[in-house]
């Protein structure tokens, strides 16, 4: 058993290295305007938030719907602390350049965003985590809406820019290495988000496989039994909630970099639903599944199903129904089919490194 | 002009909105009482009713045909959702059903986005209830006055239905104990369908009243009223119909008072300039939800449940 696990881990490691190499090579050779990179960047961002949600919903059994709120906190903290001082006058044009008049390095701002999200998670977790399944879901959903309202309030405008958007902060394209004339010599704008979310996901995986992770799973399977075995329920739930929110905050910062602008009103509950559906499609309780389905979800919604939004001709025959928005209808039907008939999702609760490689081979896809 | 004259219009529209939330909240609370499911798609059924009205009215049918037709289609949508998305999951864990509900909500929104092209649709003006009336210091539409009366009438009818009829008795039995009532020969699926039909009918009525006041419909316009109505249902004690109605009125009134808080405080001379407090009218509802869940998780009229191992 032990040995098989080792083989699985090596194969996983190999696959991950191959993917990173492929991303690096693709980025140098394929024009950077290709849809592929949009999908990869957004996919990496969503992969992290999906895994963080899975840590809660799939591994700890806490059905939380507050992910969009924590992403919002992360995105705003990142934006607020990284806008160059010279640009602040423009961005905060209605608030005299804003209160914050310094910038932090990107990595520190990201971690700060995560910590802020975790701090809010701690505060809201104190009362909310005592609730059970659907009450908890609706309370966290409500929390996300409250956060959205607070960040839109003009009273906090000098810090959050009120209901106006934050922009001009460093985004993924700023990771490209340029020469003196401003021409790009080495493209890194896709590899860096992959590395960021890769490291975070690795930390989550290590956590899940630690004794804390086993305690989380015990709580998921049976709270009463777990408590009887000496697991401190409140402590472990709070821990899972804060850690998950930390990574949601980090992924919020990544989303800010991807979008190049941040506006509170876009972090709606619909966004949380989308992430939840990603987790369900990938398989509740599988990190590999979440990663895989994030890329599939983003690729389908942004790229592969795009043709459904335009009129298509087969010979002289104009295909009916195809117009703007049809893609999303098809997409929702697919999701409903998965939810109703393939409730285990792509991976169920299995992981890439636990698959039986000697016997039945499963597709390895583009998971990490 | 005294403070009361400033507060009154907000109070009035609060009562009106509260009544509209109440009609949606009943759908939530009844479904939750029977299936233990937060029907996330209920707000979208409400929105679909609005969109259907837009399209039917534009076909030129007279209004007394439109309204029953809209209600009929809404009821059918609600029925269909239950049969397609919830019935196959009857024996599945509760979380799966909830995820399915979220999936349905996503699908309905996308379907409407496709049909409308993502544009705001102008809701047709319904004669009579859109007439302007003057009550004391406030000038408002007649619908504001009709809503609370209609809500109370419908709730009385519903309570009678639940307490006096056979199907009502079946509903009470199913909400007490799913499996035992099945053994007693109650056709569970019929009861559940009836619940969804009643809920959707009330949501349809609610949408006609709501969109007369807020006359544009877009695919996301059901989400917020839906969530608020759910909060109202929790506030009143989920599973309790009078609770849902009272909760909805309280939330509607508070929300509108907060919307006007800047003006009210300014008129009263407490603040000197606008503070933008209206931003918090939605947030307040959810803050109230979190507070009530901490202080009294079963709501105002909810029954106490003990967990058995």
XYZ file of C-alpha atoms in Angstrom:
677
model
C 0.000 0.000 0.000
C 2.726 2.388 1.010
C 4.672 1.640 -2.127
C 1.713 2.210 -4.427
C 1.201 5.611 -2.846
C 4.792 6.445 -3.618
C 4.376 5.501 -7.261
C 1.284 7.673 -7.423
C 3.117 10.610 -5.896
C 5.998 10.317 -8.355
C 3.627 10.119 -11.302
C 1.739 13.166 -10.001
C 4.994 15.046 -9.584
C 5.976 14.123 -13.127
C 2.634 15.259 -14.527
C 2.857 18.567 -12.675
C 6.397 19.236 -13.914
C 5.338 18.370 -17.464
C 2.393 20.774 -17.259
C 4.537 23.603 -15.958
C 7.113 22.980 -18.691
C 4.355 22.858 -21.314
C 2.903 26.132 -20.034
C 6.308 27.788 -20.160
C 7.057 26.578 -23.674
C 3.580 27.381 -24.964
C 3.890 30.884 -23.647
C 7.114 31.555 -25.498
C 5.858 30.113 -28.798
C 2.137 30.885 -29.084
C 1.087 34.557 -29.517
C 0.084 35.949 -26.154
C -3.329 37.042 -27.454
C -4.486 33.424 -27.738
C -7.566 32.429 -25.742
C -5.484 29.594 -24.295
C -3.717 31.962 -21.924
C -6.899 33.663 -20.795
C -8.233 30.244 -19.903
C -5.031 29.170 -18.169
C -4.760 32.352 -16.087
C -8.382 32.399 -15.030
C -8.313 28.625 -14.584
C -5.344 28.838 -12.207
C -7.174 31.479 -10.181
C -10.389 29.502 -10.025
C -8.485 26.301 -9.246
C -7.166 27.855 -6.052
C -10.519 29.169 -4.873
C -12.236 25.902 -5.819
C -9.703 23.907 -3.809
C -10.108 26.284 -0.877
C -13.871 25.814 -1.038
C -13.413 22.072 -1.296
C -11.311 22.155 1.870
C -14.395 23.446 3.664
C -17.290 21.793 1.847
C -15.628 18.559 0.834
C -13.122 17.808 3.560
C -14.552 19.425 6.671
C -18.247 19.203 5.814
C -18.886 22.894 6.502
C -21.266 24.068 3.820
C -20.100 27.641 3.414
C -21.196 30.019 0.661
C -19.068 33.001 1.628
C -16.254 32.505 -0.840
C -17.040 35.587 -2.968
C -16.895 37.783 0.134
C -13.448 36.512 1.110
C -12.221 36.879 -2.464
C -13.485 40.455 -2.426
C -11.492 41.210 0.731
C -8.344 39.698 -0.775
C -8.796 41.515 -4.070
C -9.381 44.875 -2.410
C -6.485 44.593 0.030
C -4.214 43.655 -2.843
C -5.487 46.531 -4.980
C -5.347 49.126 -2.217
C -1.740 48.387 -1.269
C -0.199 47.900 -4.712
C -1.478 50.839 -6.780
C 1.632 52.932 -7.535
C 1.662 56.155 -5.540
C 1.946 58.161 -8.769
C -1.331 56.671 -10.031
C -3.309 57.167 -6.839
C -4.413 60.685 -7.704
C -6.095 59.334 -10.834
C -7.628 56.234 -9.306
C -8.951 57.962 -6.202
C -9.996 61.047 -8.143
C -13.110 61.569 -6.013
C -11.271 61.057 -2.727
C -8.205 63.326 -3.092
C -5.824 60.468 -3.837
C -6.996 58.276 -0.978
C -5.567 57.687 2.468
C -2.979 55.031 1.729
C 0.082 56.704 0.284
C 2.588 53.856 -0.003
C 2.876 50.616 -1.933
C 3.799 47.145 -0.785
C 5.547 44.424 -2.809
C 3.107 42.209 -4.717
C 3.701 39.046 -2.700
C 3.315 40.819 0.642
C 0.106 42.499 -0.519
C -1.260 39.121 -1.600
C -0.451 37.498 1.717
C -1.901 40.506 3.512
C -5.083 40.067 1.481
C -5.235 36.445 2.558
C -4.602 37.341 6.193
C -7.321 39.985 6.121
C -9.760 37.449 4.692
C -8.732 34.946 7.365
C -9.191 37.586 10.072
C -12.721 38.346 8.891
C -13.362 34.622 8.699
C -12.262 34.305 12.308
C -14.622 37.071 13.405
C -17.623 35.810 11.475
C -16.775 32.239 12.353
C -17.168 32.859 16.070
C -20.959 33.066 15.877
C -21.677 31.434 12.516
C -19.781 28.175 12.824
C -22.137 27.022 15.571
C -24.875 26.741 12.962
C -25.723 23.589 11.050
C -25.644 22.850 7.322
C -28.118 25.065 5.480
C -28.333 27.753 8.142
C -24.573 28.061 7.949
C -24.773 28.301 4.156
C -27.273 31.130 4.240
C -25.442 32.967 7.038
C -22.133 32.915 5.147
C -23.927 33.977 1.976
C -25.370 36.877 3.941
C -21.903 37.721 5.270
C -20.590 37.984 1.710
C -23.382 40.425 0.859
C -22.590 42.510 3.944
C -18.920 42.697 2.959
C -19.955 43.784 -0.521
C -22.078 46.600 0.877
C -19.332 47.778 3.258
C -16.744 47.988 0.487
C -19.153 49.962 -1.694
C -19.918 52.503 1.001
C -18.718 55.959 0.104
C -17.929 56.610 3.766
C -14.914 54.315 3.359
C -14.088 55.917 0.012
C -10.601 57.219 0.938
C -9.562 53.581 1.438
C -11.791 51.519 -0.844
C -12.625 54.126 -3.484
C -16.309 53.679 -2.687
C -18.351 52.263 -5.532
C -15.715 53.228 -8.100
C -13.295 50.629 -9.372
C -9.700 50.150 -8.321
C -7.250 49.911 -11.219
C -3.659 50.479 -12.322
C -2.256 47.942 -9.877
C 0.276 45.382 -11.139
C -1.389 42.586 -13.116
C -0.234 39.291 -14.577
C 1.257 40.983 -17.655
C 3.692 42.879 -15.440
C 5.450 39.598 -14.689
C 6.753 39.419 -18.263
C 10.434 40.269 -18.467
C 11.053 43.104 -20.880
C 14.180 44.619 -22.374
C 15.051 48.299 -22.364
C 12.732 49.112 -25.310
C 9.758 47.524 -23.563
C 9.701 44.453 -25.806
C 8.934 41.251 -23.994
C 11.890 38.877 -23.888
C 10.533 36.152 -21.600
C 6.818 35.619 -21.134
C 5.936 34.695 -17.557
C 2.396 36.050 -17.281
C 0.827 32.585 -17.288
C 3.543 30.656 -15.495
C 3.533 32.945 -12.456
C -0.173 32.454 -11.641
C 0.388 28.727 -12.114
C 3.246 28.832 -9.626
C 1.250 30.964 -7.163
C -1.789 28.740 -7.126
C 0.409 25.622 -7.348
C 2.203 26.527 -4.121
C -1.056 27.330 -2.346
C -2.715 24.116 -3.490
C 0.357 22.153 -2.408
C 0.044 23.662 1.068
C -3.635 22.711 1.191
C -2.833 19.148 0.073
C -0.155 18.831 2.743
C -2.637 20.135 5.300
C -5.273 17.616 4.216
C -2.800 14.781 4.583
C -1.669 15.923 8.019
C -3.273 15.026 11.335
C -5.377 18.206 11.040
C -6.670 16.955 7.710
C -7.654 13.633 9.263
C -9.475 15.494 12.001
C -11.323 17.552 9.366
C -12.421 14.401 7.590
C -13.558 12.873 10.857
C -15.709 15.956 11.526
C -17.172 15.679 8.035
C -18.064 12.030 8.456
C -19.625 12.279 11.881
C -19.414 15.270 14.185
C -20.571 13.476 17.283
C -18.191 10.572 16.815
C -15.332 12.945 16.084
C -16.018 14.861 19.265
C -16.168 11.612 21.209
C -12.730 10.737 19.832
C -11.366 13.893 21.412
C -11.356 16.247 18.442
C -12.062 19.821 19.466
C -14.907 20.619 17.063
C -14.991 24.391 17.460
C -11.215 24.707 17.158
C -10.889 22.554 14.060
C -13.882 24.080 12.292
C -12.528 27.561 12.928
C -9.123 26.477 11.686
C -10.548 25.043 8.450
C -12.710 28.126 7.951
C -9.813 30.560 8.428
C -7.393 28.600 6.251
C -9.937 28.238 3.484
C -10.682 31.952 3.663
C -6.982 32.797 3.601
C -6.574 31.003 0.283
C -9.836 32.462 -1.019
C -8.357 35.874 -0.229
C -5.141 35.034 -2.083
C -7.133 33.853 -5.074
C -9.138 37.075 -4.880
C -5.855 38.943 -5.275
C -5.055 36.741 -8.265
C -8.483 37.456 -9.741
C -7.756 41.168 -9.349
C -4.534 40.674 -11.310
C -6.370 38.698 -13.958
C -9.148 41.255 -14.378
C -6.785 44.265 -13.994
C -9.638 46.081 -12.223
C -11.598 45.422 -9.029
C -15.121 46.513 -8.291
C -17.092 45.298 -5.302
C -20.352 44.893 -7.182
C -18.957 42.064 -9.335
C -18.402 39.763 -6.332
C -21.977 38.541 -6.204
C -23.426 35.380 -4.758
C -23.647 34.125 -8.357
C -19.845 33.953 -8.250
C -19.935 31.732 -5.189
C -22.496 29.505 -6.903
C -20.172 29.196 -9.894
C -17.316 28.085 -7.672
C -19.571 25.650 -5.850
C -20.626 24.142 -9.176
C -16.946 23.773 -10.133
C -16.321 21.888 -6.899
C -19.345 19.659 -7.497
C -18.367 18.897 -11.089
C -14.837 18.029 -10.001
C -16.033 15.846 -7.168
C -16.651 16.966 -3.594
C -13.627 15.859 -1.632
C -11.078 15.687 -4.444
C -8.388 18.329 -4.896
C -7.429 16.951 -8.297
C -11.063 17.043 -9.352
C -11.466 20.675 -8.345
C -8.359 21.698 -10.264
C -9.384 19.717 -13.312
C -12.921 21.028 -13.362
C -11.785 24.639 -12.846
C -9.869 24.498 -16.098
C -12.682 22.639 -17.852
C -15.289 25.082 -16.537
C -13.305 28.150 -17.546
C -12.360 26.653 -20.921
C -15.971 25.749 -21.693
C -17.448 29.041 -20.609
C -14.767 31.284 -22.110
C -13.521 29.398 -25.115
C -14.800 26.048 -26.321
C -18.491 26.843 -26.288
C -18.036 30.341 -27.727
C -19.132 29.145 -31.170
C -22.631 28.646 -29.741
C -22.950 32.388 -29.306
C -22.472 33.141 -32.991
C -24.530 32.245 -36.001
C -23.172 29.158 -37.710
C -23.803 27.894 -41.207
C -23.586 24.265 -42.253
C -23.586 24.550 -46.025
C -26.620 26.714 -46.757
C -28.384 25.693 -43.583
C -28.369 28.205 -40.782
C -28.268 26.395 -37.459
C -31.234 27.602 -35.404
C -31.131 28.873 -31.783
C -27.533 30.034 -31.934
C -27.224 33.572 -30.672
C -25.765 35.485 -27.778
C -26.228 33.611 -24.520
C -26.954 30.177 -25.946
C -23.576 28.974 -24.715
C -24.643 29.572 -21.138
C -27.903 27.685 -21.641
C -26.080 24.634 -23.001
C -23.588 24.997 -20.207
C -26.240 25.064 -17.491
C -27.887 21.992 -18.989
C -24.559 20.150 -18.823
C -24.147 21.232 -15.210
C -27.645 20.052 -14.318
C -26.934 16.677 -15.909
C -23.773 16.339 -13.838
C -25.570 17.414 -10.673
C -28.483 15.050 -11.222
C -26.917 11.962 -12.729
C -23.174 12.049 -12.019
C -23.311 13.183 -8.458
C -19.773 12.024 -7.756
C -18.366 14.432 -10.344
C -15.256 13.778 -12.400
C -13.070 12.343 -9.669
C -15.458 11.428 -6.852
C -13.291 11.603 -3.772
C -10.217 10.093 -5.384
C -6.964 11.911 -6.024
C -4.469 11.668 -8.834
C -1.829 10.326 -6.460
C -4.153 7.689 -5.055
C -5.288 6.258 -8.370
C -4.376 2.698 -9.099
C -1.790 3.210 -11.800
C -0.897 -0.414 -12.222
C -4.424 -1.510 -12.991
C -7.229 0.606 -14.385
C -5.760 3.776 -15.770
C -7.659 7.004 -15.409
C -7.156 10.023 -17.641
C -4.647 12.348 -16.162
C -5.874 15.434 -18.029
C -4.298 18.722 -17.187
C -4.559 18.384 -13.438
C -1.765 19.158 -11.122
C -42.650 69.665 7.569
C -42.184 67.401 10.533
C -40.234 64.161 10.738
C -43.287 61.969 10.470
C -44.079 63.410 7.042
C -40.603 62.347 5.929
C -40.770 58.903 7.441
C -44.285 58.063 6.274
C -43.607 57.488 2.541
C -40.748 55.131 3.385
C -42.889 53.304 5.887
C -45.616 52.929 3.299
C -43.356 51.513 0.607
C -41.778 49.326 3.291
C -45.143 47.759 4.050
C -45.728 47.233 0.359
C -42.347 45.626 -0.298
C -42.760 43.609 2.882
C -45.999 42.178 1.552
C -44.315 41.221 -1.694
C -41.479 39.548 0.200
C -44.086 37.763 2.288
C -45.598 36.146 -0.792
C -42.167 34.825 -1.818
C -41.235 33.850 1.722
C -44.248 31.559 2.052
C -42.917 29.510 -0.865
C -39.565 29.138 0.890
C -40.983 28.288 4.240
C -43.443 25.688 2.916
C -40.823 23.914 0.829
C -38.399 23.978 3.719
C -41.046 22.655 6.068
C -41.640 19.633 3.872
C -38.372 18.861 2.087
C -35.875 20.545 4.461
C -34.529 22.237 1.341
C -33.601 25.871 0.740
C -35.119 26.249 -2.681
C -32.539 28.639 -4.124
C -34.433 28.642 -7.412
C -37.533 30.195 -5.847
C -36.319 33.762 -6.352
C -35.721 32.918 -9.978
C -39.236 31.527 -10.371
C -40.364 34.938 -9.181
C -38.161 36.580 -11.816
C -39.395 34.199 -14.544
C -42.961 35.216 -13.700
C -41.948 38.826 -14.358
C -40.323 37.980 -17.699
C -43.296 35.874 -18.803
C -45.575 38.808 -18.082
C -43.387 41.080 -20.215
C -43.654 38.746 -23.194
C -47.336 37.889 -22.825
C -48.354 41.505 -22.404
C -46.385 42.484 -25.505
C -48.442 39.993 -27.535
C -51.411 42.310 -27.093
C -53.691 40.096 -25.012
C -56.032 41.952 -22.662
C -54.760 42.211 -19.111
C -57.460 39.978 -17.577
C -56.155 37.141 -19.779
C -52.508 37.957 -19.148
C -52.598 37.710 -15.374
C -54.158 34.214 -15.100
C -51.919 33.032 -17.928
C -48.799 34.308 -16.147
C -49.850 32.622 -12.918
C -50.541 29.380 -14.776
C -47.126 29.393 -16.456
C -45.371 30.258 -13.183
C -47.109 27.397 -11.428
C -46.098 25.074 -14.234
C -42.465 26.221 -14.010
C -42.441 25.564 -10.284
C -43.994 22.143 -10.750
C -41.535 21.264 -13.525
C -38.510 22.306 -11.457
C -39.562 20.006 -8.651
C -40.159 17.056 -10.967
C -36.950 17.479 -12.974
C -34.428 18.684 -10.427
C -35.558 17.605 -6.950
C -37.572 14.426 -7.372
C -34.678 12.302 -8.713
C -32.692 13.278 -5.610
C -35.301 12.272 -3.056
C -33.054 9.736 -1.361
C -29.823 11.715 -1.854
C -28.133 13.705 0.926
C -29.663 17.112 1.603
C -26.584 18.878 0.334
C -27.013 17.354 -3.154
C -30.560 18.685 -3.396
C -29.386 22.120 -2.336
C -26.665 22.036 -4.988
C -29.285 20.995 -7.516
C -31.365 24.007 -6.459
C -28.378 26.271 -7.039
C -27.911 24.616 -10.440
C -31.551 25.292 -11.341
C -31.181 28.914 -10.283
C -28.089 29.227 -12.506
C -29.925 27.545 -15.408
C -33.026 29.742 -15.126
C -30.941 32.900 -15.045
C -28.975 31.826 -18.085
C -32.118 30.816 -19.953
C -33.674 34.215 -19.332
C -30.402 35.886 -20.308
C -30.597 34.001 -23.610
C -34.241 34.865 -24.250
C -33.966 38.547 -23.377
C -30.431 39.076 -24.647
C -29.436 40.319 -21.192
C -31.376 43.563 -21.553
C -33.573 45.251 -18.994
C -37.173 44.588 -19.972
C -39.818 47.187 -19.268
C -42.605 45.676 -17.191
C -46.048 46.430 -18.649
C -48.199 48.924 -16.793
C -51.113 47.122 -15.264
C -54.186 49.381 -15.184
C -55.893 50.278 -11.917
C -53.158 49.091 -9.551
C -50.697 51.523 -11.164
C -52.985 54.483 -10.513
C -51.604 57.175 -8.260
C -53.213 57.764 -4.906
C -52.477 60.302 -2.191
C -52.417 59.072 1.391
C -51.677 61.765 3.938
C -48.284 63.229 3.073
C -47.338 60.494 0.595
C -48.121 60.072 -3.072
C -47.907 56.479 -4.218
C -49.274 53.837 -6.543
C -52.446 52.028 -5.627
C -50.489 48.748 -5.511
C -48.841 49.932 -2.300
C -52.203 49.917 -0.586
C -53.492 46.755 -2.232
C -50.456 44.604 -1.422
C -50.916 44.264 2.359
C -54.649 43.628 1.974
C -54.106 41.018 -0.713
C -51.327 39.375 1.296
C -53.499 39.049 4.364
C -56.370 37.643 2.304
C -54.103 35.092 0.644
C -52.499 34.078 3.920
C -55.882 33.544 5.545
C -56.929 31.414 2.583
C -53.699 29.453 2.788
C -53.986 28.848 6.520
C -57.544 27.627 5.992
C -56.314 25.345 3.211
C -53.638 23.877 5.448
C -55.842 23.456 8.507
C -59.173 22.445 6.975
C -58.589 20.457 3.796
C -57.349 16.961 3.145
C -54.293 18.057 1.183
C -53.496 20.519 3.966
C -53.612 17.740 6.501
C -51.336 15.673 4.285
C -48.888 18.577 4.105
C -48.817 18.909 7.878
C -48.259 15.189 8.230
C -45.432 15.118 5.695
C -43.676 18.055 7.307
C -43.832 16.293 10.692
C -42.497 12.965 9.511
C -41.666 12.173 5.928
C -41.444 8.408 6.177
C -44.289 7.674 8.560
C -46.734 9.691 6.485
C -45.643 7.698 3.461
C -46.466 4.521 5.355
C -49.865 5.988 6.245
C -50.732 6.058 2.553
C -50.050 9.689 1.759
C -48.820 10.149 -1.794
C -45.684 12.091 -1.000
C -45.036 13.232 -4.543
C -48.486 14.761 -4.896
C -48.101 16.622 -1.645
C -44.706 17.953 -2.618
C -45.997 19.012 -6.028
C -48.906 20.782 -4.372
C -46.454 22.636 -2.142
C -44.430 23.813 -5.105
C -47.596 24.794 -6.973
C -48.853 26.919 -4.074
C -45.418 28.463 -3.570
C -45.024 29.335 -7.241
C -48.549 30.730 -7.446
C -47.829 33.103 -4.576
C -44.472 34.032 -6.100
C -46.319 34.817 -9.331
C -48.774 37.098 -7.516
C -45.838 38.670 -5.687
C -44.002 39.340 -8.934
C -46.994 41.167 -10.444
C -47.151 43.438 -7.393
C -43.375 43.867 -7.081
C -42.658 44.737 -10.692
C -45.457 47.281 -10.771
C -43.317 49.261 -8.336
C -39.872 48.418 -9.771
C -40.739 48.328 -13.441
C -37.702 46.691 -15.061
C -36.941 42.970 -15.155
C -33.544 41.413 -15.846
C -32.281 37.889 -15.268
C -30.746 38.780 -11.904
C -33.699 40.705 -10.504
C -35.017 37.657 -8.667
C -31.870 36.934 -6.686
C -32.030 39.731 -4.123
C -35.788 39.593 -3.360
C -35.410 35.811 -3.190
C -32.612 35.960 -0.627
C -34.420 38.564 1.425
C -37.609 36.547 1.419
C -35.599 33.586 2.610
C -34.143 35.681 5.412
C -37.703 36.673 6.279
C -38.677 33.019 6.438
C -35.757 32.244 8.762
C -36.495 35.330 10.849
C -40.073 34.258 11.399
C -39.109 30.670 12.130
C -38.744 28.463 9.112
C -41.743 26.248 8.477
C -44.156 28.730 10.022
C -46.362 30.671 7.603
C -47.453 33.497 9.942
C -43.812 33.804 10.990
C -42.691 34.224 7.383
C -45.294 36.921 6.770
C -44.421 38.894 9.892
C -40.706 38.507 9.194
C -41.189 39.745 5.649
C -43.088 42.842 6.777
C -40.430 43.674 9.359
C -37.626 43.269 6.828
C -39.456 45.259 4.154
C -40.116 48.160 6.516
C -36.613 48.232 8.024
C -35.021 48.072 4.608
C -36.995 51.030 3.281
C -36.409 53.078 6.419
C -32.666 52.521 5.972
C -32.966 53.527 2.319
C -34.363 56.821 3.488
C -32.244 57.129 6.636
C -30.036 59.855 5.158
C -33.036 62.017 4.354
C -34.803 61.271 7.610
C -31.783 62.016 9.800
C -31.098 65.135 7.770
C -34.642 66.419 8.185
C -34.514 65.624 11.885
C -31.347 67.667 12.119
C -29.166 64.840 13.442
C -26.689 64.815 10.552
C -25.649 67.724 8.383
C -24.879 65.981 5.088
C -25.545 62.704 3.250
C -23.677 59.701 4.642
C -24.610 57.196 1.932
C -26.272 54.897 4.437
C -28.666 53.619 1.760
C -25.841 51.279 0.642
C -26.539 49.247 3.744
C -30.217 48.542 3.076
C -29.361 45.080 1.686
C -26.583 44.428 4.177
C -28.902 45.181 7.061
C -31.173 42.278 6.131
C -28.270 39.864 6.296
C -26.898 41.339 9.477
C -30.337 40.779 10.977
C -30.203 37.201 9.732
C -26.868 36.528 11.404
C -28.049 38.106 14.651
C -31.267 36.100 14.714
C -29.420 32.883 13.932
C -27.130 33.464 16.888
C -29.743 34.632 19.371
C -32.664 32.418 18.423
C -31.803 29.991 15.605
C -35.379 28.729 15.351
C -36.710 32.186 14.575
C -39.678 33.999 16.121
C -42.227 31.207 15.751
C -40.071 28.198 14.912
C -40.410 24.940 16.758
C -37.514 23.649 18.751
C -35.674 20.713 17.265
C -33.375 18.483 19.209
C -30.641 16.537 17.487
C -30.681 12.827 18.028
C -27.553 10.805 17.550
